[in-house]
N, CA and C of each residue as an Amber inpcrd file, in Angstrom:
protein
   696
 128.3050000 175.6710000 174.0070000 127.8640000 176.2000000 175.2930000
 127.6100000 175.0800000 176.3000000 127.2140000 173.9100000 175.8100000
 126.9760000 172.7840000 176.7190000 128.2720000 172.3870000 177.4180000
 129.3720000 172.3540000 176.6710000 130.6430000 171.9420000 177.2460000
 131.1800000 172.9920000 178.2190000 130.9440000 174.2490000 177.9150000
 131.3680000 175.3140000 178.8270000 130.6250000 175.1840000 180.1500000
 129.3380000 174.8900000 180.0820000 128.5470000 174.7260000 181.3000000
 129.0720000 173.5640000 182.1320000 129.4610000 172.4670000 181.4560000
 129.9960000 171.3120000 182.1790000 131.3340000 171.6420000 182.8280000
 132.1530000 172.4220000 182.1390000 133.4540000 172.8090000 182.6900000
 133.2970000 173.6400000 183.9630000 132.3990000 174.5930000 183.9140000
 132.2150000 175.4660000 185.0760000 131.5930000 174.7220000 186.2500000
 130.8230000 173.6840000 185.9520000 130.1560000 172.9410000 187.0220000
 131.0830000 171.9370000 187.6930000 132.0940000 171.4660000 186.9780000
 132.9210000 170.3830000 187.5110000 134.3710000 170.7700000 187.7810000
 134.7130000 172.0260000 187.6150000 136.1020000 172.4290000 187.8640000
 136.1680000 173.8830000 188.3020000 137.3690000 174.2930000 188.6160000
 137.5790000 175.6770000 189.0500000 138.0210000 176.5720000 187.8950000
 137.8630000 176.0740000 186.6630000 138.2830000 176.8600000 185.5050000
 137.3930000 178.0880000 185.3650000 138.0380000 179.2200000 185.2380000
 137.2890000 180.4690000 185.0850000 137.0550000 180.7330000 183.5980000
 135.8360000 181.0890000 183.2610000 135.4830000 181.3960000 181.8830000
 135.4600000 182.9080000 181.6950000 136.2760000 183.3710000 180.7750000
 136.3500000 184.8100000 180.5230000 135.2370000 185.2170000 179.5610000
 134.4740000 186.2040000 179.9390000 133.3920000 186.6830000 179.0870000
 133.9000000 187.8380000 178.2350000 133.7210000 187.7220000 176.9240000
 134.1730000 188.7520000 176.0060000 132.9550000 189.3950000 175.3490000
 132.8700000 190.7000000 175.4500000 131.7630000 191.4330000 174.8440000
 132.1990000 191.9620000 173.4810000 131.5240000 191.5210000 172.4230000
 131.8520000 191.9740000 171.0840000 131.2060000 193.3260000 170.8010000
 131.9260000 194.1530000 170.0690000 131.3910000 195.4610000 169.7090000
 130.2320000 195.3030000 168.7230000 129.2530000 196.1730000 168.8570000
 128.0700000 196.1160000 168.0060000 128.4320000 196.2160000 166.5280000
 129.4590000 197.0050000 166.2320000 129.8790000 197.2000000 164.8430000
 130.4050000 195.8880000 164.2490000 131.1380000 195.1170000 165.0610000
 131.6850000 193.8470000 164.6050000 130.5700000 192.8270000 164.3670000
 129.6100000 192.8010000 165.2690000 128.4810000 191.8750000 165.1270000
 127.6920000 192.2030000 163.8630000 127.4800000 193.4900000 163.6180000
 126.7350000 193.9240000 162.4490000 127.4720000 193.5230000 161.1700000
 128.7930000 193.6650000 161.1560000 129.5950000 193.3120000 159.9810000
 129.5470000 191.8060000 159.7310000 129.6010000 191.0170000 160.8090000
 129.5390000 189.5620000 160.6830000 128.1950000 189.1310000 160.0970000
 127.1000000 189.7290000 160.5740000 125.7710000 189.4040000 160.0780000
 125.6480000 189.7260000 158.6020000 126.2350000 190.8470000 158.1860000
 126.1870000 191.2520000 156.7790000 126.9250000 190.2500000 155.9060000
 128.0770000 189.7750000 156.3940000 128.8600000 188.7990000 155.6410000
 128.1110000 187.4910000 155.4860000 127.4360000 187.0620000 156.5530000
 126.7160000 185.7790000 156.5240000 125.5710000 185.8090000 155.5220000
 124.9220000 186.9620000 155.3970000 123.7490000 187.0520000 154.5370000
 124.0880000 187.4850000 153.1120000 125.3650000 187.7040000 152.8610000
 125.7760000 188.2020000 151.5530000 125.5690000 187.1480000 150.4710000
 125.0130000 187.5770000 149.3440000 124.7980000 186.6670000 148.2160000
 126.1120000 186.1770000 147.6270000 127.1730000 186.9290000 147.8290000
 128.4490000 186.5540000 147.2200000 129.0130000 185.2770000 147.8250000
 128.4890000 184.8790000 149.0020000 128.9870000 183.6640000 149.6360000
 128.2910000 182.4080000 149.1130000 127.2520000 182.5860000 148.3010000
 126.5530000 181.4280000 147.7540000 127.4560000 180.6900000 146.7720000
 127.4480000 179.3530000 146.8100000 128.3110000 178.5960000 145.8870000
 127.8890000 178.8000000 144.4460000 128.8510000 178.8630000 143.5750000
 128.5740000 179.0450000 142.1590000 129.2870000 177.9640000 141.3530000
 128.6450000 177.5210000 140.2710000 129.2400000 176.5230000 139.3910000
 130.0590000 177.2430000 138.3330000 131.2740000 176.8020000 138.1430000
 132.1500000 177.4400000 137.1590000 131.5470000 177.3430000 135.7570000
 131.7480000 178.3900000 134.9700000 131.1610000 178.4580000 133.6300000
 131.6420000 177.3150000 132.7300000 132.9290000 176.9260000 132.8790000
 133.4550000 175.8900000 131.9870000 132.8260000 174.5210000 132.2480000
 132.1120000 174.3650000 133.3760000 131.4760000 173.0840000 133.6740000
 130.1410000 172.9340000 132.9500000 129.6100000 174.0190000 132.4070000
 128.2810000 173.9670000 131.7990000 128.2280000 173.0220000 130.6020000
 129.3300000 172.9010000 129.8630000 129.3640000 171.9970000 128.7150000
 129.1840000 170.5530000 129.1770000 129.8900000 170.1870000 130.2610000
 129.7670000 168.8310000 130.8090000 128.3540000 168.6040000 131.3450000
 127.8120000 169.6000000 132.0410000 126.4780000 169.4720000 132.6280000
 125.4350000 169.2610000 131.5380000 125.5330000 170.0420000 130.4620000
 124.5690000 169.9000000 129.3650000 124.6180000 168.4990000 128.7730000
 125.8140000 167.9350000 128.6790000 125.9720000 166.5910000 128.1140000
 125.3370000 165.5420000 129.0260000 125.5050000 165.7270000 130.3440000
 124.9040000 164.7940000 131.3030000 123.3840000 164.9010000 131.2840000
 122.8770000 166.1290000 131.2310000 121.4330000 166.3380000 131.2870000
 120.7180000 165.8240000 130.0480000 121.4320000 165.7020000 128.9400000
 120.8160000 165.1520000 127.7220000 120.3200000 163.7290000 127.9420000
 121.0120000 162.9810000 128.7940000 120.6490000 161.5790000 129.0490000
 120.0330000 161.3830000 130.4320000 119.8520000 162.4830000 131.1720000
 119.3730000 162.3580000 132.5510000 117.8860000 162.0240000 132.6000000
 117.5400000 161.0340000 133.4250000 116.1380000 160.6500000 133.6370000
 115.8120000 160.8950000 135.1040000 114.8110000 161.7200000 135.3550000
 114.4720000 162.1050000 136.7170000 113.7870000 160.9720000 137.4660000
 114.1560000 160.7690000 138.7380000 113.4280000 159.8550000 139.6150000
 113.0720000 160.6110000 140.8830000 112.2230000 160.0340000 141.7100000
 111.7090000 160.7740000 142.8620000 112.7960000 161.0570000 143.8940000
 113.7880000 160.1750000 144.0080000 114.8900000 160.4110000 144.9460000
 115.6840000 161.6430000 144.5260000 115.9540000 161.7480000 143.2250000
 116.6790000 162.9110000 142.7110000 115.8470000 164.1770000 142.8670000
 114.5440000 164.0690000 142.6410000 113.6590000 165.2240000 142.7960000
 113.6820000 165.7330000 144.2350000 113.5440000 164.8150000 145.1940000
 113.5800000 165.2130000 146.6010000 114.9270000 165.8110000 146.9750000
 115.9960000 165.2380000 146.4360000 117.3380000 165.7510000 146.7020000
 117.4810000 167.1840000 146.1940000 116.9470000 167.4510000 144.9940000
 117.0410000 168.7970000 144.4260000 116.2580000 169.8080000 145.2510000
 115.0580000 169.4140000 145.6880000 114.2290000 170.3380000 146.4630000
 114.8420000 170.6430000 147.8240000 115.5420000 169.6580000 148.3940000
 116.2090000 169.8940000 149.6900000 117.4310000 170.7820000 149.5260000
 118.2340000 170.5010000 148.4920000 119.4740000 171.2590000 148.2960000
 119.9570000 171.0790000 146.8540000 119.7660000 172.0750000 146.0010000
 120.2080000 171.9640000 144.6070000 121.7020000 171.6740000 144.4700000
 122.5190000 172.2090000 145.3840000 123.9580000 171.9680000 145.2920000
 124.2750000 170.4960000 145.5700000 123.5800000 169.9250000 146.5690000
 123.7570000 168.5070000 146.8630000 123.3420000 167.6600000 145.6590000
 122.2470000 168.0250000 145.0220000 121.7810000 167.3280000 143.8180000
 122.8540000 167.3860000 142.7340000 123.4860000 168.5380000 142.5850000
 124.5180000 168.7190000 141.5660000 125.6770000 167.7550000 141.7830000
 126.1390000 167.6530000 143.0310000 127.2780000 166.7870000 143.3100000
 126.9080000 165.3040000 143.2430000 125.7170000 164.9540000 143.7500000
 125.3370000 163.5460000 143.8260000 124.7940000 163.0040000 142.5070000
 123.9730000 163.8110000 141.8180000 123.2630000 163.2860000 140.6550000
 123.8540000 163.7090000 139.3180000 124.5880000 164.8180000 139.3100000
 125.2080000 165.2630000 138.0560000 126.6720000 164.8330000 138.0170000
 127.4460000 165.2380000 139.0280000 128.8550000 164.8350000 139.0670000
 129.0310000 163.4050000 139.5580000 128.0170000 162.9050000 140.2970000
 128.0170000 161.5320000 140.8270000 129.2410000 161.2580000 141.7010000
 129.5010000 162.1880000 142.5970000 130.5940000 162.0060000 143.5470000
 130.1600000 160.9920000 144.6060000 130.9330000 159.9430000 144.8490000
 130.5470000 158.9100000 145.8340000 130.4020000 159.5090000 147.2330000
 129.4570000 158.9860000 147.9810000 129.2560000 159.4150000 149.3660000
 129.2680000 158.1960000 150.2710000 129.5020000 158.4310000 151.5450000
 129.5540000 157.3270000 152.5010000 128.1760000 156.6900000 152.6540000
 128.1650000 155.4040000 152.9670000 126.9000000 154.6940000 153.1200000
 126.2390000 155.0790000 154.4400000 124.9260000 155.1080000 154.4140000
 124.1350000 155.5360000 155.5550000 123.5660000 154.3200000 156.2860000
 123.7370000 154.2950000 157.6070000 123.2700000 153.1530000 158.4120000
 121.7740000 152.9040000 158.2310000 120.9740000 153.9660000 158.3120000
 119.5190000 153.8120000 158.2090000 119.0990000 153.3250000 156.8320000
 119.7240000 153.8880000 155.7890000 119.3760000 153.4810000 154.4280000
 119.7530000 152.0300000 154.1710000 120.9130000 151.6100000 154.6780000
 121.3640000 150.2340000 154.4590000 120.4670000 149.2490000 155.2070000
 120.0330000 149.6280000 156.4010000 119.0970000 148.7860000 157.1500000
 117.7850000 148.6620000 156.3820000 117.2960000 149.7960000 155.8590000
 116.0640000 149.7760000 155.0730000 116.1990000 148.8880000 153.8480000
 117.3720000 148.9090000 153.2180000 117.6050000 148.0660000 152.0440000
 117.5840000 146.5860000 152.4160000 118.0920000 146.2560000 153.6070000
 118.0930000 144.8630000 154.0670000 116.6670000 144.3620000 154.2850000
 115.8360000 145.1910000 154.8900000 114.4270000 144.8330000 155.1080000
 113.7220000 144.6940000 153.7640000 113.9900000 145.6370000 152.8810000
 113.4080000 145.6250000 151.5420000 113.7860000 144.3380000 150.8060000
 115.0540000 143.9480000 150.8910000 115.5440000 142.7370000 150.2210000
 114.8110000 141.5010000 150.7370000 114.6490000 141.4160000 152.0580000
 113.9740000 140.2570000 152.6500000 112.5250000 140.1650000 152.1790000
 111.8350000 141.3130000 152.1040000 110.4400000 141.3150000 151.6620000
 110.3260000 140.9680000 150.1750000 111.2590000 141.4760000 149.3920000
 111.2560000 141.1270000 147.9730000 111.4480000 139.6180000 147.7810000
 112.4120000 139.0290000 148.4960000 112.6790000 137.5990000 148.3760000
 111.4770000 136.7760000 148.8520000 110.7860000 137.2570000 149.8740000
 109.6210000 136.5460000 150.3980000 108.5860000 136.3280000 149.3020000
 108.2980000 137.3960000 148.5340000 107.2620000 137.2900000 147.5010000
 107.7790000 136.6220000 146.2370000 109.0430000 136.7970000 145.9290000
 109.5960000 136.1190000 144.7480000 109.6170000 134.6070000 144.9570000
 109.9910000 134.1720000 146.1560000 110.0150000 132.7380000 146.4500000
 108.6140000 132.1480000 146.4100000 107.6240000 132.9400000 146.8580000
 106.2410000 132.4750000 146.7810000 105.8380000 132.2880000 145.3260000
 106.2000000 133.2560000 144.4660000 105.8420000 133.1760000 143.0550000
 106.5270000 132.0040000 142.3620000 107.7530000 131.7000000 142.7920000
 108.5140000 130.6110000 142.1800000 108.0600000 129.2450000 142.6790000
 107.3540000 129.2280000 143.7910000 106.8720000 127.9690000 144.3480000
 105.6930000 127.4370000 143.5300000 105.6870000 126.1540000 143.2630000
 104.5980000 125.5590000 142.4850000 103.2740000 125.6320000 143.2310000
 103.3350000 125.6520000 144.5580000 102.1180000 125.6910000 145.3700000
 101.7930000 127.1060000 145.8410000 102.5660000 128.1040000 145.3740000
 102.3940000 129.5040000 145.8030000 102.4000000 129.6090000 147.3270000
 103.3420000 128.9020000 147.9360000 103.4620000 128.9240000 149.3860000
 104.6140000 129.8480000 149.7900000 104.3550000 130.6630000 150.8070000
 105.4040000 131.5580000 151.2920000 106.4540000 130.7740000 152.0730000
 107.7110000 131.2130000 152.0200000 108.7550000 130.5790000 152.8470000
 108.4190000 130.7270000 154.3250000 109.0070000 129.8780000 155.1710000
 108.7470000 130.0090000 156.6070000 109.4820000 131.2290000 157.1710000
 109.1680000 131.5520000 158.4060000 109.7080000 132.7620000 159.0250000
 111.2240000 132.7180000 159.1270000 111.7860000 131.5650000 159.3980000
 113.2360000 131.4380000 159.5480000 113.9520000 131.8020000 158.2470000
 113.4010000 131.3540000 157.1090000 114.0080000 131.6590000 155.8130000
 113.8710000 133.1480000 155.4950000 112.7470000 133.7160000 155.8640000
 112.4890000 135.1400000 155.6580000 113.5320000 135.9850000 156.4020000
 113.7390000 135.6850000 157.6690000 114.7020000 136.4310000 158.4820000
 116.1340000 136.1430000 158.0320000 116.3770000 134.9250000 157.5530000
 117.7240000 134.5650000 157.0740000 118.1240000 135.4330000 155.8830000
 117.1640000 135.7730000 155.0190000 117.4690000 136.6540000 153.8800000
 117.8580000 138.0460000 154.3690000 117.1630000 138.5210000 155.3850000
 117.5080000 139.8240000 155.9740000 118.9220000 139.7950000 156.5490000
 119.2290000 138.7530000 157.3020000 120.5420000 138.6500000 157.9390000
 121.6450000 138.4870000 156.8990000 121.3550000 137.7620000 155.8090000
 122.3480000 137.6120000 154.7340000 122.7290000 138.9640000 154.1570000
 121.7290000 139.7920000 153.8980000 121.9940000 141.1160000 153.3220000
 122.7840000 141.9740000 154.3090000 122.4240000 141.9020000 155.5780000
 123.1220000 142.6810000 156.6020000 124.5970000 142.3000000 156.6560000
 124.8810000 141.0150000 156.6480000 126.2740000 140.5640000 156.7100000
 127.0390000 140.9230000 155.4280000 126.3420000 140.8840000 154.3030000
 126.9820000 141.2290000 153.0300000 127.4060000 142.6990000 152.9990000
 126.6410000 143.5500000 153.7010000 126.9320000 144.9860000 153.7320000
 127.3870000 145.4190000 155.1300000 128.1360000 144.5340000 155.7570000
 128.6190000 144.7440000 157.1240000 129.4160000 146.0400000 157.2790000
 130.1200000 146.4560000 156.2090000 131.0010000 147.6190000 156.2980000
 130.2410000 148.9380000 156.4840000 128.9240000 148.9130000 156.2860000
 128.1260000 150.1290000 156.4190000 127.7930000 150.4510000 157.8690000
 128.1420000 149.5660000 158.7920000 127.7650000 149.7300000 160.1930000
 128.9930000 149.6520000 161.1100000 128.9140000 150.3500000 162.2280000
 129.8910000 150.1060000 163.2890000 129.4960000 148.8010000 163.9720000
 130.3460000 148.2930000 164.8340000 130.0570000 147.0380000 165.5280000
 128.7640000 147.1480000 166.3270000 128.5830000 148.2760000 167.0240000
 127.3900000 148.4780000 167.8580000 126.1470000 148.6470000 166.9810000
 126.2790000 149.4190000 165.9180000 125.1500000 149.6250000 165.0150000
 124.6930000 148.3120000 164.3940000 125.6380000 147.4940000 163.9860000
 125.3010000 146.2240000 163.3410000 124.5290000 145.3180000 164.2940000
 125.0300000 145.1960000 165.5270000 124.3670000 144.3310000 166.5050000
 122.9590000 144.8460000 166.8170000 122.8350000 146.1710000 166.9630000
 121.5340000 146.7510000 167.2940000 120.5400000 146.5950000 166.1520000
 120.9740000 146.8910000 164.9320000 120.0870000 146.8010000 163.7800000
 119.7140000 145.3530000 163.4640000 120.6390000 144.4390000 163.6760000
 120.3620000 143.0310000 163.4210000 119.2850000 142.5280000 164.3850000
 119.4300000 142.8610000 165.6440000 118.4450000 142.4420000 166.6400000
 117.0800000 143.0740000 166.3630000 117.1030000 144.3600000 166.0460000
 115.8520000 145.0790000 165.7790000 115.1570000 144.5280000 164.5310000
 115.9350000 144.2600000 163.4920000 115.3710000 143.7240000 162.2580000
 114.7480000 142.3590000 162.4610000 115.4310000 141.4870000 163.2120000
 114.8790000 140.1610000 163.4980000 113.5320000 140.2830000 164.2060000
 113.4530000 141.2420000 165.1350000 112.2270000 141.4110000 165.9260000
 111.0690000 141.9230000 165.0660000 111.2930000 143.0180000 164.3350000
 110.1820000 143.6100000 163.5880000 109.7530000 142.7390000 162.4100000
 110.6980000 142.0770000 161.7640000 110.3240000 141.2200000 160.6400000
 109.5900000 139.9690000 161.1170000 110.0140000 139.4430000 162.2740000
 109.3090000 138.2990000 162.8480000 107.8760000 138.6540000 163.1930000
 107.7000000 139.8290000 163.8060000 106.3410000 140.2820000 164.1570000
 105.5090000 140.5530000 162.9100000 106.1490000 141.1630000 161.9110000
 105.4490000 141.4830000 160.6570000 104.9850000 140.1990000 159.9610000
 105.8470000 139.1940000 159.9720000 105.5210000 137.9020000 159.3490000
 104.3410000 137.2550000 160.0780000 104.4110000 137.1910000 161.3970000
 103.3530000 136.5480000 162.1840000 102.0040000 137.2360000 161.9770000
 102.0430000 138.5480000 161.8700000 100.7970000 139.3090000 161.7710000
 100.1680000 139.2390000 160.3810000 100.9840000 139.0770000 159.3380000
 100.4580000 139.2190000 157.9780000 100.5360000 137.9730000 157.0980000
 101.2120000 136.9280000 157.5480000 101.4650000 135.7880000 156.6650000
 100.1860000 135.1620000 156.1120000  99.1030000 135.1990000 156.8730000
  97.8620000 134.5770000 156.4100000  96.9890000 135.5160000 155.5860000
  97.4260000 136.7640000 155.4260000  96.6180000 137.7270000 154.6700000
  97.3840000 138.3610000 153.5050000  98.6240000 137.9380000 153.2850000
  99.4030000 138.4830000 152.1780000  98.7190000 138.1790000 150.8450000
  98.6820000 139.1660000 149.9510000  98.1750000 138.9430000 148.5910000
  99.1870000 138.1050000 147.8130000  98.6800000 137.2230000 146.9880000
  99.5670000 136.3820000 146.1870000  99.6220000 136.7980000 144.7190000
  98.6300000 137.6020000 144.3020000  98.6600000 138.1190000 142.9290000
  99.3550000 139.4720000 142.9920000 100.6640000 139.4450000 142.8170000
 101.4730000 140.6480000 142.9930000 102.5360000 140.7510000 141.9030000
 103.0710000 141.9470000 141.7560000 104.2490000 142.1930000 140.9270000
 105.2450000 142.9270000 141.8130000 106.4640000 142.4300000 141.8930000
 107.4670000 143.0510000 142.7640000 108.5540000 143.7130000 141.9200000
 109.0960000 144.7970000 142.4810000 110.1720000 145.5440000 141.8170000
 109.8010000 145.8870000 140.3720000 108.6510000 146.5320000 140.2330000
 108.1340000 146.8690000 138.9070000 108.7190000 148.2020000 138.4310000
 109.5050000 148.1790000 137.3750000 110.1170000 149.4000000 136.8420000
 109.1440000 150.1190000 135.9190000 109.1180000 151.4380000 136.0340000
 108.2350000 152.2630000 135.2190000 109.0310000 153.3880000 134.5720000
 108.6490000 153.7510000 133.3690000 109.2600000 154.8880000 132.6730000
 108.1650000 155.6850000 131.9720000 108.4120000 156.9680000 131.8120000
 107.4410000 157.8070000 131.1360000 108.0330000 159.1730000 130.8500000
 107.2280000 160.0230000 130.2320000 107.6400000 161.3970000 129.9460000
 106.4970000 162.3200000 130.3390000 106.7840000 163.2960000 131.1930000
 105.7840000 164.2630000 131.6330000 106.2870000 165.6640000 131.3040000
 105.5080000 166.3880000 130.4990000 105.8890000 167.7500000 130.0820000
 107.3000000 167.7940000 129.5110000 107.6430000 166.7610000 128.7400000
 108.9470000 166.7300000 128.0980000 110.0790000 166.2420000 128.9750000
 109.7810000 165.9120000 130.2410000 110.8210000 165.4490000 131.1690000
 110.7400000 163.9310000 131.3030000 111.7830000 163.1990000 130.9180000
 111.7720000 161.7390000 131.0930000 111.8930000 161.3800000 132.5690000
 111.0550000 160.4720000 133.0360000 111.0760000 160.0580000 134.4440000
 111.1030000 158.5410000 134.5320000 111.5740000 158.0540000 135.6660000
 111.6020000 156.6140000 135.8990000 111.3970000 156.3480000 137.3850000
 111.0250000 155.1330000 137.7000000 110.8420000 154.7540000 139.0990000
 110.7100000 153.2460000 139.2110000 110.7540000 152.7670000 140.4300000
 110.6010000 151.3300000 140.6670000 109.6690000 151.1440000 141.8530000
 108.5580000 150.4630000 141.6040000 107.5710000 150.2140000 142.6510000
 107.9570000 148.9520000 143.4140000 107.9360000 149.0370000 144.7370000
 108.3140000 147.8780000 145.5420000 107.3830000 146.6970000 145.2990000
 106.0760000 146.9880000 145.2740000 105.1270000 145.8820000 145.0740000
 103.7860000 146.4230000 144.5970000 103.1660000 145.6840000 143.6950000
 101.8060000 145.9750000 143.2460000 100.9190000 144.8050000 143.6490000
  99.8140000 145.0760000 144.3110000  98.8370000 144.0460000 144.6920000
  97.5960000 144.2020000 143.8310000  97.1960000 143.1100000 143.1680000
  96.0510000 143.1620000 142.2620000  94.8490000 142.4620000 142.9000000
  93.7190000 143.1790000 142.8720000  92.4770000 142.6230000 143.4020000
  91.3580000 143.0270000 142.4450000  91.1250000 142.1900000 141.4300000
  90.1620000 142.5570000 140.3940000  90.6800000 143.7520000 139.6170000
  89.8820000 144.8200000 139.5730000  90.2840000 146.0370000 138.8730000
  90.9820000 147.0290000 139.7940000  91.1900000 146.6390000 141.0290000
  91.8450000 147.5230000 142.0050000  93.3070000 147.1220000 142.1500000
  94.1770000 148.1100000 142.1100000  95.6090000 147.8660000 142.2900000
  96.1100000 148.7070000 143.4550000  96.7500000 148.0690000 144.4190000
  97.3650000 148.7730000 145.5370000  98.8690000 148.8700000 145.2970000
  99.4050000 150.0740000 145.4410000 100.8430000 150.2800000 145.3230000
 101.4480000 150.2610000 146.7250000 102.4330000 149.3930000 146.9330000
 103.0750000 149.2490000 148.2340000 104.5100000 149.7560000 148.1540000
 104.8790000 150.6340000 149.0650000 106.2660000 151.1010000 149.1540000
 106.7190000 150.9090000 150.5900000 107.7750000 150.1420000 150.7870000
 108.2250000 149.8020000 152.1330000 108.9820000 150.9730000 152.7780000
 108.6650000 151.2490000 154.0280000 109.3540000 152.2870000 154.7920000
 109.7510000 151.7120000 156.1550000 110.9600000 152.0410000 156.6000000
 111.4320000 151.5270000 157.8960000 111.7520000 152.6530000 158.8670000
 111.3990000 153.8880000 158.5070000 111.6960000 155.0220000 159.3710000
 110.6920000 155.1670000 160.4970000 110.8550000 156.2190000 161.2800000
 109.9740000 156.5240000 162.3970000 108.5660000 156.8290000 161.8670000
 107.5320000 156.0960000 162.3270000 106.1660000 156.3390000 161.8340000
 105.6850000 157.7680000 162.0720000 106.1120000 158.3610000 163.1810000
 105.6780000 159.7320000 163.4850000 106.2180000 160.7120000 162.4490000
 107.5020000 160.5770000 162.1140000 108.0910000 161.4340000 161.0900000
 107.5330000 161.1010000 159.7150000 107.2830000 159.8080000 159.4890000
 106.7300000 159.3940000 158.2080000 105.3560000 159.9790000 157.9620000
 104.5670000 160.0980000 159.0280000 103.2290000 160.6830000 158.9060000
 103.2700000 162.1070000 158.3910000 104.2800000 162.8540000 158.8050000
 104.4180000 164.2430000 158.3520000 104.8090000 164.2980000 156.8820000
 105.5990000 163.3160000 156.4390000 106.0910000 163.3380000 155.0620000
 105.0120000 163.0090000 154.0470000 103.8710000 162.4720000 154.5110000
 102.8240000 162.0900000 153.5690000 101.8270000 163.2250000 153.3470000
 101.9980000 164.3330000 154.0840000 101.1050000 165.4840000 153.9350000
 101.3110000 166.1550000 152.5820000 100.2060000 166.6130000 151.9880000
 100.2720000 167.2930000 150.7060000 100.7390000 168.7310000 150.8420000
 100.7800000 169.4660000 149.7370000 101.2420000 170.8560000 149.7680000
 100.4030000 171.7150000 150.7030000 101.0720000 172.6410000 151.3620000
 100.4020000 173.5770000 152.2590000 101.1140000 174.9140000 152.1570000
 100.5870000 175.8990000 152.8400000 101.2210000 177.2200000 152.8310000
 102.6210000 177.1490000 153.4220000 102.7720000 176.3230000 154.4500000
 104.0730000 176.1770000 155.0950000 105.0320000 175.3590000 154.2380000
 104.5120000 174.3450000 153.5460000 105.3420000 173.4620000 152.7240000
 104.6870000 173.3100000 151.3460000 104.9110000 174.2740000 150.4450000
 104.2200000 174.2700000 149.1480000 104.5600000 173.0790000 148.2590000
 105.6850000 172.4050000 148.5140000 106.0630000 171.2500000 147.6970000
 105.4950000 169.9390000 148.2150000 104.8670000 169.9640000 149.3930000
 104.3680000 168.7310000 149.9880000 105.4890000 167.9160000 150.6020000
 105.1310000 166.8660000 151.3400000 106.1280000 166.0160000 151.9770000
 106.7890000 165.0640000 150.9890000 107.9150000 164.4740000 151.3950000
 108.6650000 163.5600000 150.5260000 107.7980000 162.3960000 150.0490000
 107.0310000 161.7920000 150.9790000 106.2280000 160.6260000 150.6170000
 105.0450000 161.0270000 149.7340000 104.4820000 162.2200000 149.9820000
 103.3750000 162.6980000 149.1410000 103.8720000 162.8800000 147.7130000
 105.0580000 163.4700000 147.5570000 105.6150000 163.6700000 146.2210000
 105.9240000 162.3420000 145.5520000 106.3480000 161.3640000 146.3460000
 106.6370000 160.0460000 145.7800000 105.3500000 159.4230000 145.2380000
 104.2580000 159.5250000 145.9850000 102.9750000 158.9790000 145.5260000
 102.5090000 159.7130000 144.2740000 102.6160000 161.0460000 144.2710000
 102.2030000 161.8320000 143.1160000 103.0740000 161.5120000 141.9030000
 104.3580000 161.2940000 142.1560000 105.3100000 160.9790000 141.0970000
 104.9070000 159.6870000 140.3900000 104.5680000 158.6590000 141.1960000
 104.1920000 157.3830000 140.5840000 102.8100000 157.4660000 139.9410000
């Protein structure tokens, strides 16, 4: 409808209005809501699915994927059909990589000294260039500039207060109600008997705030981030 409005505003093209019969509209609505249009998995695939599920270990990403769309979960996590890389996810991975290297280099240093800001940003840029194919030319330039800015600010603001007693990329496994689960924590900060779990996020803070809300009448499963915290 947006394009039709632009056409009528900028040219002499006449738009013909067609009135659909009520009977046709009613039939179309019935077809759209019909259960028969729901996708179904062929019966002969169940043998393969059972074999995959015998070794399947649930993680929070797969859980969120299933709750959003079981069919998408089936293709991505059971059949493992490759999908195109996502600009936002790849950018988040680059930031994550730089932060991981920052703390690993500190741990490897004999003086427990953090690398300087230039080295920190260089790790981010290295990852971006290594995964250059995930971005268009414009996306790459924009994300590179944005990443340099936010990581530089993050470094300046926190370098003197970063915890040094940490564990990074900590893998966890367990079984809950007979379901094997696994996950990887970005960082654990230890302060006496208190442990802080850190998970890096690079999305919009406003949207992220909504995802951390617990279950409600409107959203009985809770937000993605709330489920991730509960999962760990």
